[in-house]
CSV table of C-alpha atoms and ligand atoms in Angstrom, one decimal:
chain,number,residue,atom,x,y,z
A,1,MET,CA,131.6,78.7,32.1
A,2,MET,CA,130.6,81.6,34.3
A,3,ASN,CA,127.9,80.9,36.8
A,4,PHE,CA,125.2,83.6,36.5
A,5,ASN,CA,122.8,84.1,39.3
A,6,THR,CA,119.6,84.2,37.5
A,7,ASN,CA,117.6,85.4,40.5
A,8,PRO,CA,119.7,87.8,42.6
A,9,GLU,CA,116.7,89.3,44.5
A,10,PRO,CA,116.4,86.6,47.2
A,11,ILE,CA,120.2,87.0,48.1
A,12,ILE,CA,119.7,90.8,48.5
A,13,ASN,CA,116.6,90.2,50.6
A,14,THR,CA,118.4,87.6,52.7
A,15,ARG,CA,121.3,90.0,53.4
A,16,LEU,CA,119.0,92.9,54.2
A,17,ASP,CA,117.0,90.6,56.4
A,18,GLU,CA,120.1,89.5,58.3
A,19,MET,CA,121.3,93.1,58.6
A,20,LEU,CA,118.0,94.2,59.9
A,21,LYS,CA,117.8,91.3,62.3
A,22,SER,CA,121.2,92.1,63.7
A,23,THR,CA,120.4,95.8,64.4
A,24,LEU,CA,116.8,95.7,65.5
A,25,PRO,CA,115.9,95.4,69.1
A,26,ALA,CA,113.7,92.7,70.6
A,27,LEU,CA,110.9,93.2,73.1
A,28,GLY,CA,111.7,91.6,76.4
A,29,ILE,CA,108.8,90.7,78.7
A,30,ASP,CA,109.1,89.4,82.2
A,31,LEU,CA,105.9,87.8,83.5
A,32,GLY,CA,105.8,87.2,87.2
A,33,GLY,CA,103.1,86.1,89.6
A,34,THR,CA,102.1,89.8,90.4
A,35,LYS,CA,103.6,92.1,87.7
A,36,ILE,CA,104.6,92.1,84.1
A,37,GLY,CA,107.6,94.2,83.0
A,38,ALA,CA,108.4,95.0,79.4
A,39,CYS,CA,111.1,97.0,77.5
A,40,LEU,CA,113.0,97.0,74.2
A,41,VAL,CA,116.3,95.3,74.5
A,42,SER,CA,119.4,95.5,72.4
A,43,ASN,CA,123.0,94.6,73.1
A,44,ASN,CA,122.3,93.1,76.4
A,45,ARG,CA,120.6,96.2,77.8
A,46,LEU,CA,117.4,98.1,78.0
A,47,ILE,CA,117.1,100.8,75.4
A,48,ASN,CA,114.2,102.8,76.9
A,49,GLU,CA,112.2,103.1,80.1
A,50,PRO,CA,110.7,99.8,81.1
A,51,LYS,CA,106.9,99.6,81.5
A,52,GLN,CA,105.0,97.7,84.2
A,53,TYR,CA,101.5,96.0,84.0
A,54,LYS,CA,99.6,94.0,86.5
A,55,THR,CA,99.5,90.2,85.9
A,56,PRO,CA,95.8,89.4,85.3
A,57,LYS,CA,94.2,86.2,86.7
A,58,GLY,CA,93.6,83.2,84.3
A,59,SER,CA,95.6,82.0,81.3
A,60,ASP,CA,93.3,83.6,78.7
A,61,ASN,CA,93.6,87.0,80.3
A,62,ILE,CA,97.4,86.7,80.7
A,63,LEU,CA,97.7,85.8,77.0
A,64,GLU,CA,95.5,88.7,76.0
A,65,GLN,CA,97.6,91.1,78.2
A,66,LEU,CA,100.8,89.8,76.6
A,67,TYR,CA,99.3,90.3,73.1
A,68,LYS,CA,98.2,93.8,74.0
A,69,ILE,CA,101.7,94.7,75.3
A,70,ILE,CA,103.3,93.5,72.0
A,71,GLU,CA,100.8,95.3,69.9
A,72,GLU,CA,101.4,98.5,72.0
A,73,TYR,CA,105.2,98.3,71.3
A,74,LYS,CA,104.6,97.4,67.6
A,75,VAL,CA,102.9,100.8,67.0
A,76,ASP,CA,106.1,102.8,67.3
A,77,ASN,CA,108.9,100.3,66.9
A,78,LEU,CA,110.4,97.8,64.5
A,79,MET,CA,111.3,94.7,66.4
A,80,ALA,CA,113.2,91.5,65.5
A,81,GLY,CA,111.1,89.4,67.8
A,82,VAL,CA,109.9,89.0,71.3
A,83,GLY,CA,111.4,87.2,74.3
A,84,ILE,CA,109.0,86.2,77.1
A,85,ALA,CA,110.4,85.2,80.5
A,86,THR,CA,107.6,83.6,82.5
A,87,ALA,CA,107.2,82.1,85.9
A,88,GLY,CA,106.5,78.3,85.5
A,89,ILE,CA,108.4,75.5,83.9
A,90,VAL,CA,108.8,76.1,80.2
A,91,ASP,CA,109.5,73.8,77.3
A,92,THR,CA,111.6,76.2,75.4
A,93,ALA,CA,111.4,74.1,72.2
A,94,SER,CA,107.6,74.4,71.9
A,95,GLY,CA,107.3,77.7,73.8
A,96,SER,CA,104.7,76.2,76.2
A,97,VAL,CA,104.3,76.1,79.9
A,98,ILE,CA,104.7,72.6,81.3
A,99,ASP,CA,103.9,73.2,84.9
A,100,SER,CA,103.0,76.1,87.1
A,101,THR,CA,102.3,76.8,90.8
A,102,PHE,CA,99.1,78.4,92.0
A,103,ASN,CA,100.9,81.8,91.6
A,104,LEU,CA,99.8,81.5,88.0
A,105,THR,CA,96.7,79.4,88.2
A,106,GLY,CA,95.8,77.6,84.9
A,107,TRP,CA,99.1,78.6,83.2
A,108,ALA,CA,100.3,75.0,82.8
A,109,GLY,CA,99.5,73.7,79.4
A,110,THR,CA,99.5,77.1,77.7
A,111,ASN,CA,101.4,77.3,74.4
A,112,ILE,CA,102.5,80.9,74.6
A,113,LYS,CA,104.6,80.8,71.4
A,114,ASN,CA,101.9,79.4,69.1
A,115,TYR,CA,99.3,81.8,70.3
A,116,LEU,CA,101.3,85.0,70.2
A,117,GLU,CA,103.1,84.1,66.9
A,118,SER,CA,99.9,83.6,65.1
A,119,LYS,CA,98.4,86.8,66.4
A,120,THR,CA,101.4,89.1,66.2
A,121,MET,CA,103.3,87.6,63.2
A,122,LEU,CA,106.6,88.1,65.2
A,123,PRO,CA,109.0,85.3,66.3
A,124,ILE,CA,108.3,84.6,70.0
A,125,TYR,CA,110.8,82.8,72.3
A,126,VAL,CA,109.7,81.7,75.8
A,127,GLU,CA,111.9,80.9,78.8
A,128,ASN,CA,111.5,80.5,82.5
A,129,ASP,CA,111.9,83.8,84.4
A,130,GLY,CA,114.8,82.7,86.6
A,131,ASN,CA,116.6,81.2,83.6
A,132,ALA,CA,116.1,84.4,81.6
A,133,ALA,CA,117.4,86.5,84.5
A,134,ALA,CA,120.5,84.4,84.7
A,135,TYR,CA,121.0,84.7,81.0
A,136,GLY,CA,120.6,88.4,81.1
A,137,GLU,CA,123.1,88.7,84.0
A,138,PHE,CA,125.6,86.5,82.2
A,139,LYS,CA,125.3,88.3,78.9
A,140,ALA,CA,125.4,91.8,80.4
A,141,LYS,CA,128.6,91.0,82.3
A,142,GLY,CA,130.2,89.8,79.1
A,143,SER,CA,133.3,88.3,80.7
A,144,ILE,CA,134.6,84.8,80.6
A,145,ASP,CA,134.8,85.0,84.4
A,146,ASN,CA,131.1,84.4,84.7
A,147,LEU,CA,130.6,81.5,82.4
A,148,ASN,CA,129.1,79.8,85.4
A,149,THR,CA,126.4,82.0,86.9
A,150,ILE,CA,123.6,81.4,89.4
A,151,VAL,CA,120.8,83.9,89.7
A,152,ILE,CA,118.1,83.7,92.4
A,153,THR,CA,115.0,85.8,91.9
A,154,LEU,CA,113.1,86.9,95.0
A,155,GLY,CA,109.5,88.0,94.2
A,156,THR,CA,106.1,86.5,94.5
A,157,GLY,CA,108.0,83.2,94.3
A,158,ILE,CA,111.6,82.3,94.4
A,159,GLY,CA,113.1,81.5,90.9
A,160,GLY,CA,116.5,80.4,89.9
A,161,GLY,CA,118.6,80.1,86.8
A,162,ILE,CA,121.9,78.2,86.3
A,163,ILE,CA,124.3,79.1,83.6
A,164,LEU,CA,126.9,76.4,83.0
A,165,ASN,CA,129.7,77.1,80.5
A,166,GLY,CA,127.7,80.0,79.1
A,167,ASN,CA,124.5,78.0,78.5
A,168,ILE,CA,121.3,77.8,80.5
A,169,PHE,CA,121.2,74.4,82.3
A,170,HIS,CA,117.6,73.1,81.7
A,171,GLY,CA,117.9,69.6,83.3
A,172,SER,CA,116.0,66.7,81.8
A,173,ASN,CA,112.5,68.1,82.0
A,174,PHE,CA,113.3,71.8,81.7
A,175,ALA,CA,112.9,72.1,85.5
A,176,ALA,CA,116.5,72.8,86.6
A,177,GLY,CA,116.8,75.9,88.7
A,178,GLU,CA,113.3,75.5,90.3
A,179,VAL,CA,115.1,76.3,93.5
A,180,GLY,CA,112.0,77.8,95.1
A,181,HIS,CA,110.9,74.3,95.9
A,182,LEU,CA,113.9,73.1,97.8
A,183,LYS,CA,112.8,71.9,101.2
A,184,ILE,CA,114.0,74.0,104.1
A,185,ASN,CA,111.8,72.6,106.8
A,186,PHE,CA,109.9,69.3,107.5
A,187,ASP,CA,106.8,68.0,109.2
A,188,ASN,CA,104.4,69.9,106.9
A,189,LYS,CA,104.9,73.3,108.7
A,190,ARG,CA,104.0,75.6,105.8
A,191,LEU,CA,102.1,75.0,102.6
A,192,CYS,CA,103.7,76.2,99.3
A,193,THR,CA,101.8,77.3,96.2
A,194,CYS,CA,103.1,74.2,94.4
A,195,GLY,CA,101.0,72.0,96.7
A,196,HIS,CA,103.9,70.6,98.7
A,197,PHE,CA,104.9,71.7,102.2
A,198,ASP,CA,108.0,73.5,103.5
A,199,CYS,CA,109.5,74.8,100.3
A,200,TRP,CA,112.1,77.6,100.4
A,201,GLU,CA,109.7,79.8,98.5
A,202,ALA,CA,107.0,79.5,101.2
A,203,TYR,CA,109.5,81.3,103.6
A,204,GLY,CA,111.8,83.4,101.4
A,205,SER,CA,109.5,85.0,98.8
A,206,GLY,CA,107.5,88.2,99.5
A,207,PRO,CA,104.4,86.2,100.6
A,208,GLY,CA,106.8,84.0,102.7
A,209,LEU,CA,108.0,87.1,104.6
A,210,VAL,CA,104.3,88.1,105.1
A,211,GLN,CA,103.5,84.7,106.5
A,212,THR,CA,106.5,84.7,108.9
A,213,THR,CA,105.4,88.2,110.2
A,214,LYS,CA,101.8,87.0,110.6
A,215,GLU,CA,103.0,84.1,112.7
A,216,LEU,CA,105.0,86.5,114.9
A,217,LEU,CA,101.9,88.8,115.2
A,218,ASN,CA,99.9,85.9,116.5
A,219,GLU,CA,102.2,85.7,119.5
A,220,ILE,CA,101.8,89.4,120.6
A,221,THR,CA,99.3,92.0,121.7
A,222,ALA,CA,98.2,95.1,119.7
A,223,SER,CA,100.4,97.5,121.6
A,224,GLN,CA,103.6,95.6,120.7
A,225,SER,CA,103.7,96.4,117.0
A,226,VAL,CA,102.3,98.8,114.5
A,227,LEU,CA,101.8,95.9,112.2
A,228,TYR,CA,99.1,94.4,114.5
A,229,ALA,CA,96.5,96.7,112.9
A,230,ASN,CA,97.2,95.2,109.5
A,231,LYS,CA,97.3,91.6,110.7
A,232,ASN,CA,94.6,90.6,108.2
A,233,ASP,CA,95.7,92.6,105.2
A,234,LEU,CA,99.4,92.6,105.7
A,235,THR,CA,101.7,93.2,102.7
A,236,THR,CA,105.5,93.4,102.3
A,237,THR,CA,105.1,97.2,101.9
A,238,HIS,CA,103.7,97.4,105.5
A,239,ILE,CA,106.5,95.3,106.8
A,240,ILE,CA,109.3,97.3,105.0
A,241,LYS,CA,107.8,100.6,106.3
A,242,ALA,CA,107.6,99.2,109.9
A,243,PHE,CA,111.2,97.9,109.6
A,244,GLU,CA,112.4,101.4,108.6
A,245,ASN,CA,110.6,102.7,111.7
A,246,ASN,CA,112.4,100.2,113.9
A,247,ASP,CA,109.3,98.2,114.7
A,248,LEU,CA,110.5,95.2,116.7
A,249,ILE,CA,108.3,92.6,115.0
A,250,ALA,CA,109.3,93.8,111.5
A,251,LYS,CA,112.9,93.6,112.6
A,252,ARG,CA,112.5,90.1,113.9
A,253,ALA,CA,110.6,89.1,110.7
A,254,PHE,CA,113.4,90.5,108.5
A,255,GLU,CA,116.0,88.6,110.5
A,256,LEU,CA,114.1,85.4,110.2
A,257,TRP,CA,113.7,86.1,106.4
A,258,HIS,CA,117.4,86.4,106.0
A,259,HIS,CA,117.9,83.2,108.0
A,260,HIS,CA,115.4,81.4,105.7
A,261,LEU,CA,117.1,82.8,102.6
A,262,SER,CA,120.5,81.6,103.9
A,263,VAL,CA,119.3,78.0,104.4
A,264,GLY,CA,118.3,77.7,100.7
A,265,LEU,CA,121.5,79.4,99.5
A,266,VAL,CA,123.6,77.0,101.6
A,267,THR,CA,121.9,74.0,100.0
A,268,ILE,CA,122.6,75.3,96.5
A,269,ALA,CA,126.2,76.2,97.4
A,270,GLN,CA,126.8,72.8,98.9
A,271,ILE,CA,125.8,71.2,95.5
A,272,LEU,CA,127.3,73.6,93.0
A,273,ASN,CA,130.0,75.5,94.9
A,274,PRO,CA,129.5,78.7,93.0
A,275,LYS,CA,131.7,81.8,93.2
A,276,THR,CA,128.8,84.2,93.3
A,277,PHE,CA,125.1,84.2,94.0
A,278,ILE,CA,123.4,87.1,92.1
A,279,ILE,CA,120.1,88.1,93.6
A,280,SER,CA,117.4,89.7,91.4
A,281,GLY,CA,113.6,90.3,91.6
A,282,GLY,CA,111.6,92.9,93.5
A,283,MET,CA,112.5,91.6,97.0
A,284,SER,CA,116.2,91.8,96.2
A,285,ASN,CA,116.0,95.5,97.0
A,286,PHE,CA,115.4,94.7,100.7
A,287,VAL,CA,118.2,92.2,101.3
A,288,ASN,CA,120.9,93.1,103.7
A,289,TYR,CA,123.8,91.4,101.7
A,290,PRO,CA,126.5,91.4,104.4
A,291,LEU,CA,124.1,89.9,106.9
A,292,LEU,CA,123.0,87.2,104.4
A,293,LYS,CA,126.5,86.4,103.6
A,294,GLU,CA,127.4,86.0,107.2
A,295,MET,CA,124.5,83.7,107.8
A,296,VAL,CA,125.5,81.5,104.7
A,297,ILE,CA,129.1,81.4,105.9
A,298,ASP,CA,127.9,80.2,109.3
A,299,LYS,CA,126.1,77.2,107.8
A,300,ALA,CA,128.2,76.1,104.9
A,301,LEU,CA,131.4,74.1,104.8
A,302,ALA,CA,134.4,76.5,105.0
A,303,THR,CA,135.7,75.4,101.6
A,304,VAL,CA,132.3,75.9,100.0
A,305,SER,CA,131.9,79.4,101.4
A,306,ARG,CA,135.5,80.6,101.0
A,307,ASP,CA,135.5,83.7,98.8
A,308,LEU,CA,131.7,83.2,98.1
A,309,GLU,CA,130.1,86.5,97.0
A,310,ILE,CA,126.4,87.3,97.3
A,311,HIS,CA,125.2,90.5,95.7
A,312,GLN,CA,122.3,92.1,94.0
A,313,SER,CA,122.0,91.8,90.2
A,314,GLY,CA,123.7,94.7,88.4
A,315,LEU,CA,120.6,94.8,86.2
A,316,GLY,CA,118.5,95.4,89.4
A,317,ILE,CA,115.0,94.0,89.0
A,318,HIS,CA,115.3,94.1,85.1
A,319,ALA,CA,117.5,91.0,84.6
A,320,GLY,CA,114.5,88.9,83.4
A,321,ILE,CA,113.4,91.5,80.8
A,322,ILE,CA,117.0,91.9,79.5
A,323,GLY,CA,117.5,88.1,79.4
A,324,ALA,CA,114.2,87.5,77.7
A,325,GLY,CA,114.9,90.1,75.0
A,326,GLN,CA,118.5,88.9,74.5
A,327,ILE,CA,117.4,85.3,74.2
A,328,ALA,CA,115.1,86.3,71.3
A,329,LEU,CA,117.9,88.3,69.6
A,330,ASP,CA,120.6,85.6,70.0
A,331,THR,CA,118.3,82.9,68.8
A,332,ILE,CA,117.2,84.9,65.8
A,333,LEU,CA,120.8,85.7,64.9
A,334,ALA,CA,121.9,82.1,65.4
A,335,LYS,CA,119.2,80.9,63.0
A,336,SER,CA,120.0,83.4,60.2
B,1,BMX,C1,107.7,79.7,91.4
B,1,BMX,C2,107.6,79.1,90.0
B,1,BMX,C3,108.9,79.3,89.2
B,1,BMX,C4,109.2,80.8,89.2
B,1,BMX,C5,109.3,81.4,90.6
B,1,BMX,C6,109.5,82.9,90.6
B,1,BMX,C7,105.4,79.1,88.8
B,1,BMX,C8,104.2,80.0,88.3
B,1,BMX,N1,106.4,79.8,89.4
B,1,BMX,O1,108.6,79.0,92.1
B,1,BMX,O2,108.8,78.8,87.9
B,1,BMX,O3,110.5,81.0,88.5
B,1,BMX,O4,108.1,81.1,91.3
B,1,BMX,O5,108.4,83.5,90.1
B,1,BMX,O6,105.4,77.9,88.7
B,1,BMX,P1,107.9,85.0,90.3
B,1,BMX,O7,106.4,85.0,90.2
B,1,BMX,O8,108.4,85.4,91.7
B,1,BMX,O9,108.5,85.8,89.2
B,2,ZN,ZN1,106.9,74.5,96.5
């Protein structure tokens, strides 16, 4: 007996649904301690000009800003879903933030997925920003040579993402890759925004570089550096400008910053023996890669540092946006 499909409509709808899902872009959002970046993502790349917004203070305001961004993109675009890369430890199953440093005060405990799905009616996927950047980098390269990838993001904090055999390594409590909180000093020298002392991030992030420079400025007189005038409102922009003008304190601060970065990288290299460190995030634009590599080689076992490469992400500062969008696309496709 022939088997008639008495209700063909759902099949057509399912196929159409699958086709649409596989061709539509996703919105990728990268939420950092200072800035939020957003862009449509398809095929492991950005498909238009990324937009930037300021990260507001307080979890309600951040959620509201994320909602506004999604609604803004919904006006002119059909999207399969939204991927959100956020600073903080993320439970990717529930889409909520488990823990967060003071860089995003009050963010811990926020269920981003529930809130935004109910308001936007779009599927929302949430991941830690370092993990998303690593996923973006891994997917964009698209070769089996990089099945194991380590990405370090240098920004307001230091984030990290570890791809092992093509998958994000989350650890037992989703906190793998929180490399910003490796200890690079002892005896409570410098307080980190996580509440502990002497974390890598307290030295190697943008604010870490500012703190190092301030400590140098405390040792000198006004005539010895143009930065002295900005001692109390010092920013990375001041330091970079002074460095470009050969200011001695800025040069010393940058040298120390590279030294601090190298100590953290050596610790990770000694544990995981990676082939390459890929550096992303806003501060990655200011790294002197040959100098950093030299400093790492100086401190690591010869076998660990042999052929080790350290370079800036090919996706520049947009690795997190691409990774977030692509996580949404890949998860949606895997489900259909
Ligand atoms: C902090 C921590 C990480 C994050 C990293 C980079 C919070 C809020 N952040 O170590 O989860 O990956 O900073 O963050 O807990 P960014 O602000 O520099 O993007
Ligand atoms: Zn810390």
